[in-house]
GROMACS .gro file of C-alpha atoms in nm:
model
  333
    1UNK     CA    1  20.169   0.509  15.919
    2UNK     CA    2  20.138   0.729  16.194
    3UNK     CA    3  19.767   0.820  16.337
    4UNK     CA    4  19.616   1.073  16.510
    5UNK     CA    5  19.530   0.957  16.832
    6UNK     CA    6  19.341   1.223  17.070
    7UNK     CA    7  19.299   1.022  17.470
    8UNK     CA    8  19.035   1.207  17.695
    9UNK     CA    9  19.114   1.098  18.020
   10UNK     CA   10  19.516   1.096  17.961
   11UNK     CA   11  19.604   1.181  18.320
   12UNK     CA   12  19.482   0.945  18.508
   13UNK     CA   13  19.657   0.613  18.619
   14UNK     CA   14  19.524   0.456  18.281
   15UNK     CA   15  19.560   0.713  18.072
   16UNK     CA   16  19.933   0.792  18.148
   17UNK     CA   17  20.017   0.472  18.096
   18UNK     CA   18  19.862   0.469  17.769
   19UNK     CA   19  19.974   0.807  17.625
   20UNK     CA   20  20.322   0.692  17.767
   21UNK     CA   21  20.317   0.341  17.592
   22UNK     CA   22  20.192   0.570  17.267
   23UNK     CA   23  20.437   0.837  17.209
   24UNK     CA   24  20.716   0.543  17.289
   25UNK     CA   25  20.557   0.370  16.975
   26UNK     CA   26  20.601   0.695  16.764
   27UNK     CA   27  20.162   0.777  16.788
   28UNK     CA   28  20.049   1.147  16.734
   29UNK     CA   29  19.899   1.143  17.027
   30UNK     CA   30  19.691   1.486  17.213
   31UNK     CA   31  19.542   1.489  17.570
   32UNK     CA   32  19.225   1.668  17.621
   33UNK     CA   33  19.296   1.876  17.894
   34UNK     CA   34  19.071   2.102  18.181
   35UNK     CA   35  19.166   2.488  18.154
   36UNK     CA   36  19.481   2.478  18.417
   37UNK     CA   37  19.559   2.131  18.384
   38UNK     CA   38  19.902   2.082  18.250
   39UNK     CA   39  20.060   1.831  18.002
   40UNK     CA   40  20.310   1.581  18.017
   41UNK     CA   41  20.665   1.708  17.890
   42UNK     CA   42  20.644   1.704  17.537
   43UNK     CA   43  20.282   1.554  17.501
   44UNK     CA   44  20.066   1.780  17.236
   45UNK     CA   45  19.758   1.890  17.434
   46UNK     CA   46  19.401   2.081  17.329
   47UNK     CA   47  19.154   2.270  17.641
   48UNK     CA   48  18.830   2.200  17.717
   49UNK     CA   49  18.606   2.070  17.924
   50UNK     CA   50  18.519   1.673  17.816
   51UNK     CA   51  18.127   1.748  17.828
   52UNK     CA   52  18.167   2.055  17.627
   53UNK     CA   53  18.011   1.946  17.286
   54UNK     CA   54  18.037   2.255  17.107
   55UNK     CA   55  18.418   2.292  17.213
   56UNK     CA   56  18.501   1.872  17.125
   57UNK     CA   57  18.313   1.929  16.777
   58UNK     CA   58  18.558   2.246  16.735
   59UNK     CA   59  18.863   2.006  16.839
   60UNK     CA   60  18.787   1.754  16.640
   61UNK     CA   61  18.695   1.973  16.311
   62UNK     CA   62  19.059   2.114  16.336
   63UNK     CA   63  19.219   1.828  16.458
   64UNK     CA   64  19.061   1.551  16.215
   65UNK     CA   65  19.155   1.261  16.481
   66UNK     CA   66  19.178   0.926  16.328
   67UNK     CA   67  19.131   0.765  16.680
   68UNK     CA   68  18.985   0.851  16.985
   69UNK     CA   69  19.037   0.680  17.369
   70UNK     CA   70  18.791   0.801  17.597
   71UNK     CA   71  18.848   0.719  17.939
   72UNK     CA   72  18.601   0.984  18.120
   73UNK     CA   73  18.260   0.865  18.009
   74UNK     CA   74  18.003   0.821  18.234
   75UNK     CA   75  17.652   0.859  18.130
   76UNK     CA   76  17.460   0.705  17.812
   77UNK     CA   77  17.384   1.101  17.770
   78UNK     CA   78  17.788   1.119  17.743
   79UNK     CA   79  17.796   0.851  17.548
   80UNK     CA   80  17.569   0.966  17.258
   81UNK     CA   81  17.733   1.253  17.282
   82UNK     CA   82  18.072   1.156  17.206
   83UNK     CA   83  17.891   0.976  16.870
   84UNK     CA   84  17.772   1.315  16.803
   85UNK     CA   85  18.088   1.452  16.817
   86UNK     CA   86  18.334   1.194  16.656
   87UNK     CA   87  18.114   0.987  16.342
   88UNK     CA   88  18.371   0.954  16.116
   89UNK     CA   89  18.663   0.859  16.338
   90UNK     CA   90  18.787   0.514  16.255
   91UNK     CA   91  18.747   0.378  16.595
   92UNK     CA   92  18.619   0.518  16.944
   93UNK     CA   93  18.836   0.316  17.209
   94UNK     CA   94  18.500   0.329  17.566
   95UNK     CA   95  18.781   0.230  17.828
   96UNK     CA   96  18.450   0.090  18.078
   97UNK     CA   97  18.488  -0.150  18.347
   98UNK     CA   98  18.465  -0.543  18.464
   99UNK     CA   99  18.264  -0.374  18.700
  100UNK     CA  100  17.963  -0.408  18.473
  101UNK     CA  101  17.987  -0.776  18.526
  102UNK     CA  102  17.659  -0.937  18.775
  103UNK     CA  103  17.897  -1.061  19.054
  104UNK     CA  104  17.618  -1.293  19.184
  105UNK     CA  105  17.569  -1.499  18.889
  106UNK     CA  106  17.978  -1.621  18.840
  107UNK     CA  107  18.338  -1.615  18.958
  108UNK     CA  108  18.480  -1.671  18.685
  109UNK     CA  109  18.438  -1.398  18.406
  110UNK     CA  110  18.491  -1.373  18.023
  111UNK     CA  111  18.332  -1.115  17.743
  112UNK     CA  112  17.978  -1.304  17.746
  113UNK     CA  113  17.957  -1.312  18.130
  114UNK     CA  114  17.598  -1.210  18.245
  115UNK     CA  115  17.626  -0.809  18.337
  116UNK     CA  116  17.412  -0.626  18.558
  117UNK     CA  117  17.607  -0.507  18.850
  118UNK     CA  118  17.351  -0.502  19.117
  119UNK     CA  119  17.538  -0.297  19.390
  120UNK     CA  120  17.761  -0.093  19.225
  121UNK     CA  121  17.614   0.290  19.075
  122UNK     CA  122  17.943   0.277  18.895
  123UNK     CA  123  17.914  -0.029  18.748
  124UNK     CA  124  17.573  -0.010  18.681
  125UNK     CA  125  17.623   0.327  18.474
  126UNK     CA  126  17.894   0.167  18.255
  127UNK     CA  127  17.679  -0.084  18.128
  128UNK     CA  128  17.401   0.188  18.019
  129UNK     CA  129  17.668   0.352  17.847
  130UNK     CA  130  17.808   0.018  17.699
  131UNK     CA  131  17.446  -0.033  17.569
  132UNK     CA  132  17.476   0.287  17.351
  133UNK     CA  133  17.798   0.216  17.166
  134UNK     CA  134  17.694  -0.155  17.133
  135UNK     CA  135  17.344  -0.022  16.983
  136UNK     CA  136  17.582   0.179  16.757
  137UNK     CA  137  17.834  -0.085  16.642
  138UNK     CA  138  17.514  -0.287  16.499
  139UNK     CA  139  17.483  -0.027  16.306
  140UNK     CA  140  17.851   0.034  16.197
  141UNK     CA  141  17.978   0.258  16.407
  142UNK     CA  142  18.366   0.163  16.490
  143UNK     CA  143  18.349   0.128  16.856
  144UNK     CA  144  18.550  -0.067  17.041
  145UNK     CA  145  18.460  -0.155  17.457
  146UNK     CA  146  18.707  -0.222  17.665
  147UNK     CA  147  18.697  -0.351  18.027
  148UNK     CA  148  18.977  -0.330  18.265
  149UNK     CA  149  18.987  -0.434  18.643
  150UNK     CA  150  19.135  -0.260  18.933
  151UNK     CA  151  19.453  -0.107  18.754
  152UNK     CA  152  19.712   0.078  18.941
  153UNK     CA  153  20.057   0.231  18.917
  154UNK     CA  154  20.260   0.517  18.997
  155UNK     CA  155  20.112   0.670  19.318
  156UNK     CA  156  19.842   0.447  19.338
  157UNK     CA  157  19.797   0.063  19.491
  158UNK     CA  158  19.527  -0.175  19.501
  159UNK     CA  159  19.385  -0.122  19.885
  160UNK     CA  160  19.081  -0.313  20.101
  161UNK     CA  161  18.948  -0.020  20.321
  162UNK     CA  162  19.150   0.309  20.281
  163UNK     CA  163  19.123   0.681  20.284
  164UNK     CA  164  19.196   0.992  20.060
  165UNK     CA  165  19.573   0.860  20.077
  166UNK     CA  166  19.723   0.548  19.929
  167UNK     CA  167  20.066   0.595  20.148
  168UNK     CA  168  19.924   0.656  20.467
  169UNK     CA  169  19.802   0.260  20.479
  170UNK     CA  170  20.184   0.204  20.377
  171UNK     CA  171  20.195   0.406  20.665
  172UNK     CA  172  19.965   0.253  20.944
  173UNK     CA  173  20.209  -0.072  20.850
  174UNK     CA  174  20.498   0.069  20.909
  175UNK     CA  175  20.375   0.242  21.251
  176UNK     CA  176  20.219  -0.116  21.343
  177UNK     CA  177  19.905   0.041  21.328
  178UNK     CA  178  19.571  -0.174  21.287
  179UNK     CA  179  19.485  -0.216  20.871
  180UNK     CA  180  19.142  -0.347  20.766
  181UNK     CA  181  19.045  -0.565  20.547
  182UNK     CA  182  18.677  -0.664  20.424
  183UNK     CA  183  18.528  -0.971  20.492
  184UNK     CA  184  18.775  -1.277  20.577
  185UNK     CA  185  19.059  -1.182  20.369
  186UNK     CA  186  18.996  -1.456  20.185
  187UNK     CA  187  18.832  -1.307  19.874
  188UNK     CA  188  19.054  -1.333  19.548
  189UNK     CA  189  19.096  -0.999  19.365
  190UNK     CA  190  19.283  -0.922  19.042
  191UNK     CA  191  19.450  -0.601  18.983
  192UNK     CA  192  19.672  -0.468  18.674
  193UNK     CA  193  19.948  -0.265  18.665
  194UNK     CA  194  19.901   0.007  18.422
  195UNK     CA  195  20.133  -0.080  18.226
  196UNK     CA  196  20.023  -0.446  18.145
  197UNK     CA  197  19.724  -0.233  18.029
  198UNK     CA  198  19.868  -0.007  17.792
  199UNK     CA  199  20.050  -0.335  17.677
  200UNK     CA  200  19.697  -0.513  17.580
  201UNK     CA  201  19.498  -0.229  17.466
  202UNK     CA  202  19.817  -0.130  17.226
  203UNK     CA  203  19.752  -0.361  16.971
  204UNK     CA  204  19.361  -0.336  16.980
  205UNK     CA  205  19.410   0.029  16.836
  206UNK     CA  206  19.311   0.062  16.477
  207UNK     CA  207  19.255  -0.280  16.425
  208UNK     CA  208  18.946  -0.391  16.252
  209UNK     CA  209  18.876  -0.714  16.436
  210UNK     CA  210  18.832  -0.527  16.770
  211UNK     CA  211  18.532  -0.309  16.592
  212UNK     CA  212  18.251  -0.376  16.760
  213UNK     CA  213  18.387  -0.626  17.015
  214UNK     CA  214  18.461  -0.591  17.429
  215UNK     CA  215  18.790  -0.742  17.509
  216UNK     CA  216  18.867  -0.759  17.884
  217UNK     CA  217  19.228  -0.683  17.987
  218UNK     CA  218  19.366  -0.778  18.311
  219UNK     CA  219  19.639  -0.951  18.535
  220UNK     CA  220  19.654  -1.330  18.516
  221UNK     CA  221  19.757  -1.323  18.906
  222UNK     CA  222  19.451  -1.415  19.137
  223UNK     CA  223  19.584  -1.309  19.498
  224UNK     CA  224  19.380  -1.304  19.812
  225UNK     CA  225  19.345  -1.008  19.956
  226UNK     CA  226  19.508  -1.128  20.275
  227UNK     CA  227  19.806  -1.212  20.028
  228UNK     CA  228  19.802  -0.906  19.876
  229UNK     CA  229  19.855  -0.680  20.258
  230UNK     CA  230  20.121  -0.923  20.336
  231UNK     CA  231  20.309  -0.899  20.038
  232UNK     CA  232  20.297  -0.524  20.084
  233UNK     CA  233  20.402  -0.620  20.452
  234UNK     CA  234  20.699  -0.793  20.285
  235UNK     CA  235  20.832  -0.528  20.107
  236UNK     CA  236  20.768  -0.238  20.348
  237UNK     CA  237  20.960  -0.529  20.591
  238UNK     CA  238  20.706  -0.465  20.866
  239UNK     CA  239  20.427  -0.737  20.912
  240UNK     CA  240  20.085  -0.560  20.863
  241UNK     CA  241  19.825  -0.604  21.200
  242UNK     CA  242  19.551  -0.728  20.950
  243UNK     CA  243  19.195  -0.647  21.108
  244UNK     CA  244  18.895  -0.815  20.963
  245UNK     CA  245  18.600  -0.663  20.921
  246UNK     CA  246  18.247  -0.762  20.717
  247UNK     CA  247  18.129  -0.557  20.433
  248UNK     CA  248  17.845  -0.472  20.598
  249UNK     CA  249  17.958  -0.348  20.932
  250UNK     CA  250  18.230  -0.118  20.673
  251UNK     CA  251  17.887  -0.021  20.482
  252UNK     CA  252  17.728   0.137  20.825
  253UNK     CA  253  18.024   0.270  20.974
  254UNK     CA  254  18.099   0.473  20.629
  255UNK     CA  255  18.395   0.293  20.534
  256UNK     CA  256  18.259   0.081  20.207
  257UNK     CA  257  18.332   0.262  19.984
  258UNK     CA  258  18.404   0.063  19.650
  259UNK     CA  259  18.395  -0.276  19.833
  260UNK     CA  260  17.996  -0.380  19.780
  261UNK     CA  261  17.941  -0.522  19.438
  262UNK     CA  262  18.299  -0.501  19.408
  263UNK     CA  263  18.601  -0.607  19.581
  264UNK     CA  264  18.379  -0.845  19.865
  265UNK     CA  265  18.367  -1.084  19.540
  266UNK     CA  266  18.592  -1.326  19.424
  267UNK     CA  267  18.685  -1.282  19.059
  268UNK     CA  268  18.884  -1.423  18.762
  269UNK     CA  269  18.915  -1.291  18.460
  270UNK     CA  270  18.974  -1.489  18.130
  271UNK     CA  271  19.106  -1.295  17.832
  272UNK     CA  272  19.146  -1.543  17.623
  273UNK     CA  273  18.971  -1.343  17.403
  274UNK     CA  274  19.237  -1.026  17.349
  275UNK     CA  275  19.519  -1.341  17.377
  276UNK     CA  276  19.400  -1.512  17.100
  277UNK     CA  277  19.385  -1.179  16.896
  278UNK     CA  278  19.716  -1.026  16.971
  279UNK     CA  279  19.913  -1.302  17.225
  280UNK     CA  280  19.906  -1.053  17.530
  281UNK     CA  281  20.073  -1.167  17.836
  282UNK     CA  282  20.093  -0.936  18.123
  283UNK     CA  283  20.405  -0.924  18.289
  284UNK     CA  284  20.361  -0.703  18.635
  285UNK     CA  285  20.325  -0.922  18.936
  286UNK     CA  286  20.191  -0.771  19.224
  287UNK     CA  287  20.514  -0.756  19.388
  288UNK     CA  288  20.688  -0.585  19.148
  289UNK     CA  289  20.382  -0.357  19.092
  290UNK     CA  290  20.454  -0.289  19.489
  291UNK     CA  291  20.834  -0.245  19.425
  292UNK     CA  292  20.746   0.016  19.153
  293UNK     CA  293  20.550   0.201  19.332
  294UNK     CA  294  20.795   0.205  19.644
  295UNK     CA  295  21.050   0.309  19.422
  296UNK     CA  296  20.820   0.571  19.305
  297UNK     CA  297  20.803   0.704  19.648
  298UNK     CA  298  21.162   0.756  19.710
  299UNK     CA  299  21.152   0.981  19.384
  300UNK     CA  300  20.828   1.153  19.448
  301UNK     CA  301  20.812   1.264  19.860
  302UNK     CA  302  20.508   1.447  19.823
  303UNK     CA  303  20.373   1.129  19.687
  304UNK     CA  304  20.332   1.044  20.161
  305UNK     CA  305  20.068   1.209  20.185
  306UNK     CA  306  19.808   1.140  20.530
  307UNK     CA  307  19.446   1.145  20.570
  308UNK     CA  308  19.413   1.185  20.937
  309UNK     CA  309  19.112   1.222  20.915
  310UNK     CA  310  19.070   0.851  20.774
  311UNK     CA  311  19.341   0.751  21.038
  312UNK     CA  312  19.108   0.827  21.402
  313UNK     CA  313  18.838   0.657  21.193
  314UNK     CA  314  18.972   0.353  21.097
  315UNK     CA  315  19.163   0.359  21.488
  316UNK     CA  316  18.784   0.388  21.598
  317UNK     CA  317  18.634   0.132  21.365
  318UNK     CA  318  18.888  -0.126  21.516
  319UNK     CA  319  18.880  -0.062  21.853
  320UNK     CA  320  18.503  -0.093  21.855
  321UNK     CA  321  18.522  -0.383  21.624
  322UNK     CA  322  18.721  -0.549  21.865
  323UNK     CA  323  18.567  -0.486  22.170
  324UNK     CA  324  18.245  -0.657  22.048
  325UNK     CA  325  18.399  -0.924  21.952
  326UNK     CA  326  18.589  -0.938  22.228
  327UNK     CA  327  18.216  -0.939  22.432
  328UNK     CA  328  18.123  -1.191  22.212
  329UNK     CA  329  18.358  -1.480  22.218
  330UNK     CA  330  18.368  -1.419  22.651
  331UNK     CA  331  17.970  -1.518  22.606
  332UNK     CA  332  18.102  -1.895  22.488
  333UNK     CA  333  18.439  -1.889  22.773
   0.00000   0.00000   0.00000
């Protein structure tokens, strides 16, 4: 039987994967929209503004939803909310974040891993909202939490230290510019391709063993982050001119964004959990996650897009970086 599926958040890299893997499985699905903001050929939309209570209570009165994914939430106030607004929905999908995970305590990371992110604002506001739906699912409410790691696609790629642009490190590669990357390069990340995403959260949708649970979903592939730049190297066919750089020289010169309490730490990711459930297997590697998105590019130009801005920084950043060092090792010559 079909449901009624309304996504908040459908635009983004997650969300488009998920409203795409959706409609493909015959889903009435609707994207919550912004005033301006413009659907998807052939995707059923509604306007308003996600922290509009009055409007979502309207929305949801005349569309009766039998599902609801809501990628934007932010706040436990937001999250209360949204309980408000949908109680009789048969299951509230909180797309939150491994982020919420205390990166000091473990590497190696599963449902009951301790949380308490204790760098990351982000992280650390997921959790309070995680809090409120799991206060709620004690108390029936059909929630189900779910956390994904670093997931990209389409004009987006997992990056160390970048800018406003995603190409123009593609970029600094190809022009044999300097690249950084935190720390030693040595750290292992795991990222997702979005559509290895939509593939595991698919089959968590209206199913009554996911009420009331938190199911991670990620990539299987662990990949320094060295690995990761030359790979991209690889397929761009120009080696990248790696720089290292600590975390916390990034931190003071303004370029850590997203790296403290984040990518500096190693992490795996066990899902045996959602496996066990529905037998999901992501199939993405990273280098055909790269290859999609380079084939992406040669359909979508405007997709090269430049921060210069970002560019005389990070040219600054490693010529400094380098001269100091430089100084330093002629101390022990």
């Amino acid at each position: 039987m079909t449901r009624k599926i309304l996504i908040l958040g459908g635009t983004g890299t997650i969300g488009s994967a998920v409203t795409r893997a959706l409609l493909e499985q015959g889903e009435d699905v609707t994207l919550l929209l912004r005033e301006g903001r413009i659907p998807p050929s052939g995707v059923k939309a509604v306007t308003a503004d996600g922290n509009d209570e009055e409007a979502l209570v309207a929305i949801q009165r005349e569309g009766a939803y039998d599902i609801v994914i809501n990628l934007l939430i932010y706040t436990a106030e937001q999250a209360q909310m949204n309980l408000r607004v949908f109680p009789d929905v048969r299951q509230l999908i909180f797309i939150s974040t491994v982020c919420v995970n205390d990166r000091a305590e473990t590497v190696v990371f599963t449902e009951k891993s301790p949380c308490g992110n204790r760098e990351s604002v982000y992280g650390q506001h997921k959790q309070e909202v995680e809090l409120v739906f799991l206060a709620a699912a004690e108390k029936g409410y059909p929630v189900t939490i779910v956390r994904p790691t670093q997931t990209y696609g389409g004009q987006k790629l997992p990056l160390s230290v970048k800018g406003k642009s995603y190409w123009g490190i593609c970029q600094r590669i190809l022009d044999g510019k300097p690249v950084i990357v935190h720390g030693d390069g040595t750290s292992v990340w795991i990222s997702t391709y979005c559509d290895d995403f939509a593939a595991g959260l698919l089959p968590l949708i209206g199913r009554k063993e996911a009420l009331g649970e938190i199911f991670q979903i990620t990539s299987d592939e662990a990949l320094t982050w060295d690995q990761m730049y030359q790979i991209l190297g690889e397929e761009l066919g120009r080696a990248p001119k790696i720089v290292h750089i600590p975390t916390d020289v990034l931190v003071q010169a303004g370029l850590g964004g997203g790296i403290r309490g984040d990518k500096e730490s190693s992490v795996l990711f066990d899902n045996h959990k959602l496996k066990t459930l529905t037998g999901f297997v992501p199939k993405v590697s990273f280098r055909e996650g790269v290859r999609k998105y380079l084939a992406g590019i040669e359909k979508h130009p405007e997709w090269k897009n430049t921060d210069p801005a970002f560019d005389q920084k990070c040219d600054a950043v490693c010529a400094a970086w380098n001269e100091m060092t430089r100084d330093f090792s002629e101390l022990f010559s």
